[in-house]
Amino acid sequence: MRKKQVVSKRTAEDFRSSINSALAYRNVRYLECQKNHAASIGGYALDGCREFMASGEEGTDLALVCAACGCHRNFHRQEVDAEVVAECSSSSQHSSSGS
């Protein structure tokens, strides 16, 4: 039996389903703000914030507030880069029987 290491890039949906993988790296970026500021009057208006910038240090409440637009981080579009590293063991060549 040979062991080999497999590295693959996956989407966010694939990453969620790969919980049983040996090792998974996840890099999340928060991009443009998608909060609809005109929802209360039945319209649609975005503020134009292009990327989330934390207002405070990691681990504080301000780390979840955007310094540019003042919105919570959840209003920003999330981009997930997931890399799953798993060890696979492959058995020897498939045996075939002939008649």
mmCIF file with all atom_site columns, N, CA, C and O in Angstrom, residues 12-43:
data_model
loop_
_atom_site.group_PDB
_atom_site.id
_atom_site.type_symbol
_atom_site.label_atom_id
_atom_site.label_alt_id
_atom_site.label_comp_id
_atom_site.label_asym_id
_atom_site.label_entity_id
_atom_site.label_seq_id
_atom_site.pdbx_PDB_ins_code
_atom_site.Cartn_x
_atom_site.Cartn_y
_atom_site.Cartn_z
_atom_site.occupancy
_atom_site.B_iso_or_equiv
_atom_site.pdbx_formal_charge
_atom_site.auth_seq_id
_atom_site.auth_comp_id
_atom_site.auth_asym_id
_atom_site.auth_atom_id
_atom_site.pdbx_PDB_model_num
ATOM 1   N N  . ALA A 1 12 ? -16.838 26.928 -0.936 1.00 0.00 ? 12 ALA A N  1
ATOM 2   C CA . ALA A 1 12 ? -17.356 26.959 0.434  1.00 0.00 ? 12 ALA A CA 1
ATOM 3   C C  . ALA A 1 12 ? -18.284 25.777 0.698  1.00 0.00 ? 12 ALA A C  1
ATOM 4   O O  . ALA A 1 12 ? -18.252 25.183 1.773  1.00 0.00 ? 12 ALA A O  1
ATOM 5   N N  . GLU A 1 13 ? -19.097 25.398 -0.286 1.00 0.00 ? 13 GLU A N  1
ATOM 6   C CA . GLU A 1 13 ? -20.010 24.279 -0.099 1.00 0.00 ? 13 GLU A CA 1
ATOM 7   C C  . GLU A 1 13 ? -19.233 22.973 0.060  1.00 0.00 ? 13 GLU A C  1
ATOM 8   O O  . GLU A 1 13 ? -19.569 22.134 0.891  1.00 0.00 ? 13 GLU A O  1
ATOM 9   N N  . ASP A 1 14 ? -18.201 22.802 -0.751 1.00 0.00 ? 14 ASP A N  1
ATOM 10  C CA . ASP A 1 14 ? -17.371 21.604 -0.637 1.00 0.00 ? 14 ASP A CA 1
ATOM 11  C C  . ASP A 1 14 ? -16.678 21.562 0.707  1.00 0.00 ? 14 ASP A C  1
ATOM 12  O O  . ASP A 1 14 ? -16.525 20.516 1.313  1.00 0.00 ? 14 ASP A O  1
ATOM 13  N N  . PHE A 1 15 ? -16.253 22.742 1.191  1.00 0.00 ? 15 PHE A N  1
ATOM 14  C CA . PHE A 1 15 ? -15.539 22.798 2.464  1.00 0.00 ? 15 PHE A CA 1
ATOM 15  C C  . PHE A 1 15 ? -16.438 22.358 3.603  1.00 0.00 ? 15 PHE A C  1
ATOM 16  O O  . PHE A 1 15 ? -16.030 21.618 4.481  1.00 0.00 ? 15 PHE A O  1
ATOM 17  N N  . ARG A 1 16 ? -17.698 22.794 3.575  1.00 0.00 ? 16 ARG A N  1
ATOM 18  C CA . ARG A 1 16 ? -18.630 22.415 4.641  1.00 0.00 ? 16 ARG A CA 1
ATOM 19  C C  . ARG A 1 16 ? -18.853 20.907 4.664  1.00 0.00 ? 16 ARG A C  1
ATOM 20  O O  . ARG A 1 16 ? -19.067 20.326 5.707  1.00 0.00 ? 16 ARG A O  1
ATOM 21  N N  . SER A 1 17 ? -18.814 20.267 3.509  1.00 0.00 ? 17 SER A N  1
ATOM 22  C CA . SER A 1 17 ? -19.063 18.832 3.451  1.00 0.00 ? 17 SER A CA 1
ATOM 23  C C  . SER A 1 17 ? -17.802 18.012 3.705  1.00 0.00 ? 17 SER A C  1
ATOM 24  O O  . SER A 1 17 ? -17.865 16.800 3.794  1.00 0.00 ? 17 SER A O  1
ATOM 25  N N  . SER A 1 18 ? -16.653 18.659 3.860  1.00 0.00 ? 18 SER A N  1
ATOM 26  C CA . SER A 1 18 ? -15.406 17.927 4.048  1.00 0.00 ? 18 SER A CA 1
ATOM 27  C C  . SER A 1 18 ? -14.944 17.961 5.503  1.00 0.00 ? 18 SER A C  1
ATOM 28  O O  . SER A 1 18 ? -13.773 18.066 5.779  1.00 0.00 ? 18 SER A O  1
ATOM 29  N N  . ILE A 1 19 ? -15.876 17.875 6.428  1.00 0.00 ? 19 ILE A N  1
ATOM 30  C CA . ILE A 1 19 ? -15.565 17.921 7.850  1.00 0.00 ? 19 ILE A CA 1
ATOM 31  C C  . ILE A 1 19 ? -14.633 16.771 8.240  1.00 0.00 ? 19 ILE A C  1
ATOM 32  O O  . ILE A 1 19 ? -13.787 16.914 9.106  1.00 0.00 ? 19 ILE A O  1
ATOM 33  N N  . ASN A 1 20 ? -14.749 15.635 7.588  1.00 0.00 ? 20 ASN A N  1
ATOM 34  C CA . ASN A 1 20 ? -13.966 14.464 7.946  1.00 0.00 ? 20 ASN A CA 1
ATOM 35  C C  . ASN A 1 20 ? -12.569 14.462 7.347  1.00 0.00 ? 20 ASN A C  1
ATOM 36  O O  . ASN A 1 20 ? -11.847 13.486 7.484  1.00 0.00 ? 20 ASN A O  1
ATOM 37  N N  . SER A 1 21 ? -12.163 15.534 6.687  1.00 0.00 ? 21 SER A N  1
ATOM 38  C CA . SER A 1 21 ? -10.839 15.594 6.087  1.00 0.00 ? 21 SER A CA 1
ATOM 39  C C  . SER A 1 21 ? -9.763  15.623 7.161  1.00 0.00 ? 21 SER A C  1
ATOM 40  O O  . SER A 1 21 ? -9.992  16.039 8.286  1.00 0.00 ? 21 SER A O  1
ATOM 41  N N  . ALA A 1 22 ? -8.586  15.196 6.792  1.00 0.00 ? 22 ALA A N  1
ATOM 42  C CA . ALA A 1 22 ? -7.490  15.122 7.746  1.00 0.00 ? 22 ALA A CA 1
ATOM 43  C C  . ALA A 1 22 ? -7.076  16.515 8.221  1.00 0.00 ? 22 ALA A C  1
ATOM 44  O O  . ALA A 1 22 ? -6.859  16.735 9.398  1.00 0.00 ? 22 ALA A O  1
ATOM 45  N N  . LEU A 1 23 ? -6.974  17.460 7.323  1.00 0.00 ? 23 LEU A N  1
ATOM 46  C CA . LEU A 1 23 ? -6.524  18.797 7.665  1.00 0.00 ? 23 LEU A CA 1
ATOM 47  C C  . LEU A 1 23 ? -7.138  19.781 6.687  1.00 0.00 ? 23 LEU A C  1
ATOM 48  O O  . LEU A 1 23 ? -7.111  19.562 5.487  1.00 0.00 ? 23 LEU A O  1
ATOM 49  N N  . ALA A 1 24 ? -7.726  20.867 7.180  1.00 0.00 ? 24 ALA A N  1
ATOM 50  C CA . ALA A 1 24 ? -8.364  21.836 6.300  1.00 0.00 ? 24 ALA A CA 1
ATOM 51  C C  . ALA A 1 24 ? -7.930  23.244 6.693  1.00 0.00 ? 24 ALA A C  1
ATOM 52  O O  . ALA A 1 24 ? -7.896  23.585 7.863  1.00 0.00 ? 24 ALA A O  1
ATOM 53  N N  . TYR A 1 25 ? -7.590  24.043 5.688  1.00 0.00 ? 25 TYR A N  1
ATOM 54  C CA . TYR A 1 25 ? -7.231  25.432 5.891  1.00 0.00 ? 25 TYR A CA 1
ATOM 55  C C  . TYR A 1 25 ? -8.349  26.276 5.303  1.00 0.00 ? 25 TYR A C  1
ATOM 56  O O  . TYR A 1 25 ? -8.814  26.010 4.206  1.00 0.00 ? 25 TYR A O  1
ATOM 57  N N  . ARG A 1 26 ? -8.755  27.303 6.012  1.00 0.00 ? 26 ARG A N  1
ATOM 58  C CA . ARG A 1 26 ? -9.844  28.141 5.532  1.00 0.00 ? 26 ARG A CA 1
ATOM 59  C C  . ARG A 1 26 ? -9.431  29.601 5.636  1.00 0.00 ? 26 ARG A C  1
ATOM 60  O O  . ARG A 1 26 ? -9.044  30.068 6.698  1.00 0.00 ? 26 ARG A O  1
ATOM 61  N N  . ASN A 1 27 ? -9.502  30.294 4.525  1.00 0.00 ? 27 ASN A N  1
ATOM 62  C CA . ASN A 1 27 ? -9.179  31.708 4.477  1.00 0.00 ? 27 ASN A CA 1
ATOM 63  C C  . ASN A 1 27 ? -10.443 32.452 4.054  1.00 0.00 ? 27 ASN A C  1
ATOM 64  O O  . ASN A 1 27 ? -10.988 32.193 2.992  1.00 0.00 ? 27 ASN A O  1
ATOM 65  N N  . VAL A 1 28 ? -10.931 33.354 4.905  1.00 0.00 ? 28 VAL A N  1
ATOM 66  C CA . VAL A 1 28 ? -12.164 34.079 4.632  1.00 0.00 ? 28 VAL A CA 1
ATOM 67  C C  . VAL A 1 28 ? -11.836 35.553 4.456  1.00 0.00 ? 28 VAL A C  1
ATOM 68  O O  . VAL A 1 28 ? -11.126 36.144 5.266  1.00 0.00 ? 28 VAL A O  1
ATOM 69  N N  . ARG A 1 29 ? -12.368 36.139 3.385  1.00 0.00 ? 29 ARG A N  1
ATOM 70  C CA . ARG A 1 29 ? -12.249 37.580 3.156  1.00 0.00 ? 29 ARG A CA 1
ATOM 71  C C  . ARG A 1 29 ? -13.655 38.145 3.057  1.00 0.00 ? 29 ARG A C  1
ATOM 72  O O  . ARG A 1 29 ? -14.556 37.509 2.519  1.00 0.00 ? 29 ARG A O  1
ATOM 73  N N  . TYR A 1 30 ? -13.830 39.351 3.573  1.00 0.00 ? 30 TYR A N  1
ATOM 74  C CA . TYR A 1 30 ? -15.119 40.033 3.490  1.00 0.00 ? 30 TYR A CA 1
ATOM 75  C C  . TYR A 1 30 ? -14.960 41.186 2.518  1.00 0.00 ? 30 TYR A C  1
ATOM 76  O O  . TYR A 1 30 ? -14.153 42.080 2.716  1.00 0.00 ? 30 TYR A O  1
ATOM 77  N N  . LEU A 1 31 ? -15.763 41.163 1.457  1.00 0.00 ? 31 LEU A N  1
ATOM 78  C CA . LEU A 1 31 ? -15.624 42.136 0.376  1.00 0.00 ? 31 LEU A CA 1
ATOM 79  C C  . LEU A 1 31 ? -16.698 43.214 0.472  1.00 0.00 ? 31 LEU A C  1
ATOM 80  O O  . LEU A 1 31 ? -16.977 43.689 1.556  1.00 0.00 ? 31 LEU A O  1
ATOM 81  N N  . GLU A 1 32 ? -17.317 43.591 -0.638 1.00 0.00 ? 32 GLU A N  1
ATOM 82  C CA . GLU A 1 32 ? -18.203 44.743 -0.670 1.00 0.00 ? 32 GLU A CA 1
ATOM 83  C C  . GLU A 1 32 ? -19.427 44.579 0.232  1.00 0.00 ? 32 GLU A C  1
ATOM 84  O O  . GLU A 1 32 ? -19.927 43.492 0.431  1.00 0.00 ? 32 GLU A O  1
ATOM 85  N N  . CYS A 1 33 ? -19.862 45.724 0.763  1.00 0.00 ? 33 CYS A N  1
ATOM 86  C CA . CYS A 1 33 ? -21.021 45.759 1.653  1.00 0.00 ? 33 CYS A CA 1
ATOM 87  C C  . CYS A 1 33 ? -22.286 45.600 0.817  1.00 0.00 ? 33 CYS A C  1
ATOM 88  O O  . CYS A 1 33 ? -22.426 46.209 -0.244 1.00 0.00 ? 33 CYS A O  1
ATOM 89  N N  . GLN A 1 34 ? -23.209 44.774 1.294  1.00 0.00 ? 34 GLN A N  1
ATOM 90  C CA . GLN A 1 34 ? -24.450 44.535 0.567  1.00 0.00 ? 34 GLN A CA 1
ATOM 91  C C  . GLN A 1 34 ? -25.680 44.953 1.369  1.00 0.00 ? 34 GLN A C  1
ATOM 92  O O  . GLN A 1 34 ? -26.787 44.516 1.084  1.00 0.00 ? 34 GLN A O  1
ATOM 93  N N  . LYS A 1 35 ? -25.483 45.813 2.366  1.00 0.00 ? 35 LYS A N  1
ATOM 94  C CA . LYS A 1 35 ? -26.616 46.271 3.176  1.00 0.00 ? 35 LYS A CA 1
ATOM 95  C C  . LYS A 1 35 ? -27.476 47.213 2.340  1.00 0.00 ? 35 LYS A C  1
ATOM 96  O O  . LYS A 1 35 ? -26.994 48.170 1.746  1.00 0.00 ? 35 LYS A O  1
ATOM 97  N N  . ASN A 1 36 ? -28.777 46.960 2.316  1.00 0.00 ? 36 ASN A N  1
ATOM 98  C CA . ASN A 1 36 ? -29.727 47.786 1.595  1.00 0.00 ? 36 ASN A CA 1
ATOM 99  C C  . ASN A 1 36 ? -30.194 48.900 2.523  1.00 0.00 ? 36 ASN A C  1
ATOM 100 O O  . ASN A 1 36 ? -30.999 48.684 3.424  1.00 0.00 ? 36 ASN A O  1
ATOM 101 N N  . HIS A 1 37 ? -29.708 50.104 2.303  1.00 0.00 ? 37 HIS A N  1
ATOM 102 C CA . HIS A 1 37 ? -30.035 51.239 3.165  1.00 0.00 ? 37 HIS A CA 1
ATOM 103 C C  . HIS A 1 37 ? -31.422 51.809 2.891  1.00 0.00 ? 37 HIS A C  1
ATOM 104 O O  . HIS A 1 37 ? -31.941 52.583 3.696  1.00 0.00 ? 37 HIS A O  1
ATOM 105 N N  . ALA A 1 38 ? -32.026 51.456 1.776  1.00 0.00 ? 38 ALA A N  1
ATOM 106 C CA . ALA A 1 38 ? -33.338 51.990 1.425  1.00 0.00 ? 38 ALA A CA 1
ATOM 107 C C  . ALA A 1 38 ? -34.456 50.958 1.596  1.00 0.00 ? 38 ALA A C  1
ATOM 108 O O  . ALA A 1 38 ? -35.555 51.136 1.091  1.00 0.00 ? 38 ALA A O  1
ATOM 109 N N  . ALA A 1 39 ? -34.208 49.897 2.312  1.00 0.00 ? 39 ALA A N  1
ATOM 110 C CA . ALA A 1 39 ? -35.206 48.835 2.475  1.00 0.00 ? 39 ALA A CA 1
ATOM 111 C C  . ALA A 1 39 ? -36.453 49.329 3.203  1.00 0.00 ? 39 ALA A C  1
ATOM 112 O O  . ALA A 1 39 ? -37.569 48.906 2.897  1.00 0.00 ? 39 ALA A O  1
ATOM 113 N N  . SER A 1 40 ? -36.291 50.241 4.139  1.00 0.00 ? 40 SER A N  1
ATOM 114 C CA . SER A 1 40 ? -37.441 50.713 4.920  1.00 0.00 ? 40 SER A CA 1
ATOM 115 C C  . SER A 1 40 ? -38.438 51.509 4.080  1.00 0.00 ? 40 SER A C  1
ATOM 116 O O  . SER A 1 40 ? -39.610 51.599 4.434  1.00 0.00 ? 40 SER A O  1
ATOM 117 N N  . ILE A 1 41 ? -38.002 52.059 2.950  1.00 0.00 ? 41 ILE A N  1
ATOM 118 C CA . ILE A 1 41 ? -38.914 52.811 2.079  1.00 0.00 ? 41 ILE A CA 1
ATOM 119 C C  . ILE A 1 41 ? -39.211 52.049 0.792  1.00 0.00 ? 41 ILE A C  1
ATOM 120 O O  . ILE A 1 41 ? -39.773 52.604 -0.149 1.00 0.00 ? 41 ILE A O  1
ATOM 121 N N  . GLY A 1 42 ? -38.831 50.776 0.744  1.00 0.00 ? 42 GLY A N  1
ATOM 122 C CA . GLY A 1 42 ? -39.135 49.933 -0.410 1.00 0.00 ? 42 GLY A CA 1
ATOM 123 C C  . GLY A 1 42 ? -38.181 50.080 -1.571 1.00 0.00 ? 42 GLY A C  1
ATOM 124 O O  . GLY A 1 42 ? -38.462 49.622 -2.668 1.00 0.00 ? 42 GLY A O  1
ATOM 125 N N  . GLY A 1 43 ? -37.051 50.693 -1.362 1.00 0.00 ? 43 GLY A N  1
ATOM 126 C CA . GLY A 1 43 ? -36.077 50.886 -2.441 1.00 0.00 ? 43 GLY A CA 1
ATOM 127 C C  . GLY A 1 43 ? -34.872 49.982 -2.289 1.00 0.00 ? 43 GLY A C  1
ATOM 128 O O  . GLY A 1 43 ? -34.862 49.047 -1.477 1.00 0.00 ? 43 GLY A O  1
#
